[in-house]
Coordinates of C-alpha atoms in Angstrom, one line a residue:
Chain A
M20 CA -11.8 -32.3 -25.5
S21 CA -14.2 -29.9 -23.9
E22 CA -13.7 -26.4 -25.0
K23 CA -14.8 -24.4 -21.9
T24 CA -14.9 -20.7 -22.3
I25 CA -13.0 -19.1 -19.4
I26 CA -13.0 -15.5 -20.5
E27 CA -15.8 -13.9 -22.4
L28 CA -16.2 -10.2 -23.4
K29 CA -19.6 -9.0 -24.6
N30 CA -19.9 -5.7 -26.3
V31 CA -17.1 -4.1 -24.3
T32 CA -16.6 -0.4 -24.8
K33 CA -14.1 1.7 -23.0
V34 CA -14.1 5.5 -23.3
F35 CA -11.4 7.7 -21.7
Y36 CA -11.9 11.4 -21.3
L37 CA -9.0 13.6 -22.3
N38 CA -8.8 16.5 -19.8
N39 CA -12.2 15.3 -18.6
I40 CA -14.0 16.6 -21.7
L41 CA -12.8 15.1 -25.0
P42 CA -14.0 11.5 -25.2
I43 CA -11.7 8.9 -26.7
K44 CA -13.2 5.5 -27.6
V45 CA -10.4 3.1 -27.0
L46 CA -12.5 -0.1 -27.2
D47 CA -15.6 0.0 -29.4
N48 CA -18.0 -2.9 -28.9
V49 CA -15.5 -5.7 -28.5
S50 CA -16.8 -9.2 -28.1
L51 CA -14.4 -12.1 -27.7
K52 CA -14.2 -15.6 -26.3
F53 CA -11.2 -17.3 -24.8
K54 CA -11.2 -21.1 -24.5
E55 CA -9.5 -23.0 -21.7
G56 CA -6.1 -24.5 -22.5
H57 CA -5.3 -22.2 -25.4
Y58 CA -2.6 -19.7 -25.9
Y59 CA -3.7 -16.3 -27.2
S60 CA -1.8 -13.3 -28.4
I61 CA -3.2 -9.8 -28.9
I62 CA -1.4 -7.8 -31.5
G63 CA -1.9 -4.3 -32.8
P64 CA -0.2 -1.0 -33.4
S65 CA 0.6 1.4 -30.5
G66 CA -2.6 3.0 -29.2
A67 CA -4.8 0.3 -30.6
G68 CA -6.1 -0.5 -27.1
K69 CA -4.2 -3.7 -26.3
S70 CA -3.2 -2.5 -22.8
T71 CA -6.7 -1.3 -22.1
L72 CA -8.1 -4.7 -23.2
L73 CA -5.6 -6.5 -21.0
S74 CA -6.4 -4.2 -18.1
I75 CA -10.0 -5.1 -18.4
I76 CA -9.4 -8.8 -18.8
G77 CA -7.0 -8.7 -15.9
C78 CA -9.6 -7.1 -13.6
L79 CA -7.5 -4.0 -13.2
D80 CA -10.2 -1.7 -14.7
Y81 CA -13.9 -1.6 -15.5
P82 CA -15.2 -1.2 -19.0
T83 CA -17.4 1.8 -19.7
S84 CA -20.1 -0.6 -20.9
G85 CA -20.5 -4.2 -21.8
K86 CA -19.9 -7.4 -19.8
V87 CA -16.8 -9.4 -18.9
F88 CA -17.1 -12.9 -17.7
I89 CA -14.1 -14.5 -16.0
D90 CA -14.8 -18.2 -15.2
G91 CA -18.5 -17.5 -15.5
T92 CA -18.6 -14.4 -13.2
D93 CA -19.5 -11.1 -14.6
I94 CA -16.7 -8.9 -13.2
T95 CA -18.4 -5.6 -14.1
Q96 CA -20.8 -6.3 -11.3
L97 CA -18.1 -6.8 -8.7
S98 CA -16.7 -4.4 -6.1
D99 CA -13.1 -3.3 -5.9
D100 CA -12.4 -5.8 -3.2
E101 CA -14.0 -8.6 -5.0
L102 CA -11.9 -7.7 -8.1
A103 CA -8.8 -7.7 -6.0
N104 CA -9.7 -11.2 -4.8
I105 CA -10.1 -12.5 -8.4
R106 CA -6.8 -10.9 -9.4
G107 CA -5.1 -12.6 -6.5
K108 CA -6.6 -16.0 -7.0
K109 CA -7.4 -16.4 -10.7
I110 CA -5.1 -14.1 -12.6
G111 CA -1.3 -14.2 -13.1
F112 CA 0.4 -11.1 -14.4
V113 CA 3.8 -11.2 -16.2
F114 CA 4.9 -7.6 -16.2
Q115 CA 7.3 -6.1 -18.7
L116 CA 9.7 -5.4 -15.9
F117 CA 10.1 -7.6 -12.9
N118 CA 8.2 -5.2 -10.6
L119 CA 9.5 -7.0 -7.5
I120 CA 9.3 -5.2 -4.2
S121 CA 12.8 -4.1 -3.6
V122 CA 12.8 -4.2 0.2
L123 CA 11.6 -7.8 0.3
T124 CA 13.6 -10.9 -0.2
A125 CA 13.0 -13.4 -3.0
Y126 CA 11.1 -15.6 -0.5
E127 CA 8.9 -12.7 0.7
N128 CA 8.2 -11.6 -2.8
V129 CA 6.9 -15.0 -3.7
E130 CA 5.0 -15.2 -0.4
L131 CA 3.3 -11.8 -0.7
P132 CA 0.4 -12.7 -3.0
M133 CA -0.4 -15.7 -0.9
I134 CA -0.7 -13.5 2.2
F135 CA -3.2 -11.3 0.4
A136 CA -5.1 -14.5 -0.7
G137 CA -5.3 -15.6 2.9
V138 CA -3.2 -18.8 2.6
D139 CA -2.1 -20.0 6.0
E140 CA 1.5 -19.9 7.1
E141 CA 2.3 -23.5 6.9
E142 CA 1.0 -23.9 3.4
R143 CA 2.7 -20.6 2.3
K144 CA 6.1 -21.9 3.5
R145 CA 5.6 -25.2 1.7
R146 CA 4.5 -23.6 -1.5
V147 CA 7.1 -20.8 -1.6
N148 CA 9.9 -23.3 -1.1
E149 CA 8.4 -25.5 -3.8
L150 CA 8.2 -22.6 -6.3
L151 CA 11.7 -21.3 -5.6
D152 CA 13.0 -24.9 -6.0
M153 CA 11.2 -25.2 -9.3
V154 CA 13.0 -22.2 -10.8
G155 CA 16.3 -23.0 -9.1
L156 CA 16.4 -20.0 -6.7
S157 CA 16.4 -21.9 -3.4
N158 CA 19.9 -20.8 -2.7
R159 CA 18.9 -17.2 -3.2
K160 CA 15.8 -17.3 -0.9
N161 CA 17.1 -14.5 1.4
H162 CA 18.5 -12.3 -1.3
R163 CA 16.7 -9.1 -2.3
P164 CA 16.0 -8.3 -6.0
L165 CA 19.1 -6.1 -6.3
E166 CA 21.3 -8.8 -4.9
M167 CA 20.4 -11.4 -7.6
Chain B
M30 CA 3.3 31.6 41.7
R31 CA 1.8 33.7 38.9
L32 CA 5.1 33.3 37.0
I33 CA 4.9 29.5 37.2
T34 CA 1.3 29.6 35.9
L35 CA 2.5 31.8 33.0
I36 CA 5.4 29.4 32.2
T37 CA 3.1 26.4 32.3
L38 CA 0.6 28.1 30.0
F39 CA 3.5 29.0 27.6
M40 CA 4.8 25.5 27.7
T41 CA 1.3 24.1 27.0
G42 CA 1.0 26.4 24.0
L43 CA 4.4 25.2 22.8
V44 CA 3.3 21.6 23.1
G45 CA 0.1 22.3 21.1
I46 CA 2.1 24.0 18.3
S47 CA 4.6 21.1 18.3
L48 CA 1.7 18.7 17.9
I49 CA 0.3 20.5 14.9
V50 CA 3.7 20.6 13.4
A51 CA 4.2 16.9 14.1
I52 CA 0.8 16.0 12.5
T53 CA 1.7 18.0 9.4
A54 CA 5.1 16.5 9.1
T55 CA 3.8 13.0 9.5
I56 CA 1.1 13.6 6.8
N57 CA 3.9 14.9 4.6
T58 CA 6.2 11.9 5.2
I59 CA 3.5 9.3 4.5
L60 CA 2.2 11.3 1.5
T61 CA 5.7 11.3 0.1
S62 CA 6.1 7.6 0.6
V63 CA 2.7 7.0 -1.1
Y64 CA 3.8 9.0 -4.2
E65 CA 7.2 7.3 -4.2
R66 CA 5.5 3.9 -4.2
V67 CA 2.8 4.4 -6.8
K68 CA 4.2 1.6 -8.8
E69 CA 4.6 -0.7 -5.8
I70 CA 1.0 0.0 -4.8
G71 CA -0.1 -0.9 -8.4
V72 CA 1.8 -4.2 -8.2
L73 CA 0.4 -5.0 -4.8
K74 CA -3.1 -4.4 -6.1
A75 CA -2.4 -6.4 -9.2
I76 CA -1.4 -9.4 -7.1
G77 CA -4.6 -9.3 -5.1
A78 CA -4.2 -6.6 -2.3
T79 CA -7.5 -5.1 -1.4
N80 CA -8.0 -1.4 -0.6
N81 CA -8.2 -2.3 3.0
D82 CA -4.8 -4.1 2.9
I83 CA -3.2 -1.0 1.4
L84 CA -4.9 1.3 4.0
I85 CA -3.6 -0.9 6.9
L86 CA -0.1 -1.0 5.5
F87 CA 0.2 2.8 5.4
I88 CA -1.5 3.4 8.7
I89 CA 0.9 0.9 10.4
E90 CA 3.8 2.9 8.8
G91 CA 2.3 6.1 10.3
L92 CA 1.9 4.5 13.7
I93 CA 5.5 3.2 13.7
I94 CA 6.8 6.6 12.9
S95 CA 4.7 8.4 15.5
I96 CA 5.3 5.9 18.3
F97 CA 9.0 6.0 17.6
G98 CA 8.8 9.8 17.7
G99 CA 6.9 9.7 20.9
L100 CA 9.5 7.5 22.5
L101 CA 12.3 9.7 21.3
G102 CA 10.6 12.7 22.7
L103 CA 10.2 11.0 26.1
L104 CA 13.9 10.1 26.1
I105 CA 14.9 13.7 25.3
G106 CA 12.4 15.0 27.9
Y107 CA 13.8 12.7 30.5
L108 CA 17.4 13.6 29.8
L109 CA 16.5 17.3 29.8
A110 CA 14.7 17.0 33.2
V111 CA 17.7 15.3 34.7
A112 CA 20.1 17.8 33.2
I113 CA 18.0 20.8 34.5
D114 CA 17.8 19.2 37.9
I115 CA 21.6 18.7 38.1
W116 CA 22.3 22.2 36.8
A117 CA 19.8 23.9 39.2
N118 CA 21.2 22.0 42.2
S119 CA 24.8 23.0 41.3
Q120 CA 23.7 26.6 41.0
G121 CA 21.8 26.5 44.2
Y122 CA 18.4 27.3 42.7
P123 CA 15.4 25.9 44.5
I124 CA 14.2 24.2 41.4
K125 CA 13.3 20.5 41.2
A126 CA 12.8 19.2 37.7
K127 CA 10.8 16.0 37.9
F128 CA 10.0 13.5 35.2
S129 CA 6.3 12.6 35.5
Y130 CA 5.7 8.9 34.7
D131 CA 2.0 9.5 34.1
M132 CA 3.2 11.6 31.2
V133 CA 4.7 8.5 29.5
L134 CA 1.3 7.0 29.1
L135 CA -0.3 10.2 27.9
V136 CA 2.5 10.9 25.4
L137 CA 2.2 7.4 24.0
I138 CA -1.6 7.7 23.7
I139 CA -1.2 11.1 22.0
S140 CA 1.5 9.6 19.6
I141 CA -0.8 6.8 18.6
I142 CA -3.8 9.1 18.0
T143 CA -1.5 11.5 16.0
G144 CA -0.1 8.7 14.0
F145 CA -3.4 7.3 13.1
L146 CA -5.0 10.6 12.3
S147 CA -2.1 11.8 10.2
S148 CA -1.6 8.6 8.2
Y149 CA -5.3 8.0 7.5
F150 CA -5.6 10.7 4.9
P151 CA -2.5 9.7 2.9
A152 CA -3.3 6.0 3.2
K153 CA -6.8 6.7 1.8
K154 CA -5.0 8.5 -1.1
A155 CA -2.9 5.3 -1.7
T156 CA -6.0 3.2 -2.0
E157 CA -7.3 5.5 -4.7
I158 CA -4.4 4.7 -7.0
K159 CA -5.6 2.7 -9.9
P160 CA -3.4 -0.3 -10.6
Q161 CA -3.5 0.0 -14.4
E162 CA -2.3 3.6 -14.2
A163 CA 0.5 2.7 -11.9
L164 CA 1.7 0.0 -14.2
R165 CA 1.2 1.7 -17.5
Y166 CA 4.6 3.2 -18.3
E167 CA 7.0 0.5 -17.2

């Protein structure tokens, strides 16, 4: 079985500035490789930098220095919009809370990322119905998050 | 005639002030909805919305508010003109209150410009929200 590296971090450092003066080094020269088809957990005490690391891997934030390759692309060289595109197409987030948009129905909540990704309407309709079917929510399509 | 000129001038001044107030109020409304939705904006960005998508969302909201406001203003203005006309006639004053239809177009154009101008700044603010900050304390 080929062990393709899909995420690679090279010498990633992230420094935050407390009150814009005091530097806090949250990630110090982190180098990691993640192989395709594996399941990884990142554990550590509060304040260890887990969220910061995930933010960077999830293309939500840039590292202060170092390189991050997602599927071979160095994301530290990309613009905000290109990052948004990668987030939309290659990365799935499971939030601690649902973070559903409360004014949109279940159907629309599932559809939203596809709109941003530029999927055409026909395909969106097919896919949304398929996904809702898969999790057994077809009968709740038009319900809003608070009505479920 | 001098009195009419004076009244027109006064009314124009009043309209100008209303416009400034309207712009300020719209900026405030949109800005409030930006801050209320920091987390939502973070989620939208996380699932792939670009800064442009967010900008357009909020500008459309501003346009809807201002066009609706313009239409409401037109309706009130129309009713007021009719009411003044009826009242003046019943009192025997030689006043004719007319509703100018050219005004409809002008008001709608001004509404759209106002809506755009006043939502652009808050919308820009919304695009500057960083997704990881919006999602940090869940």
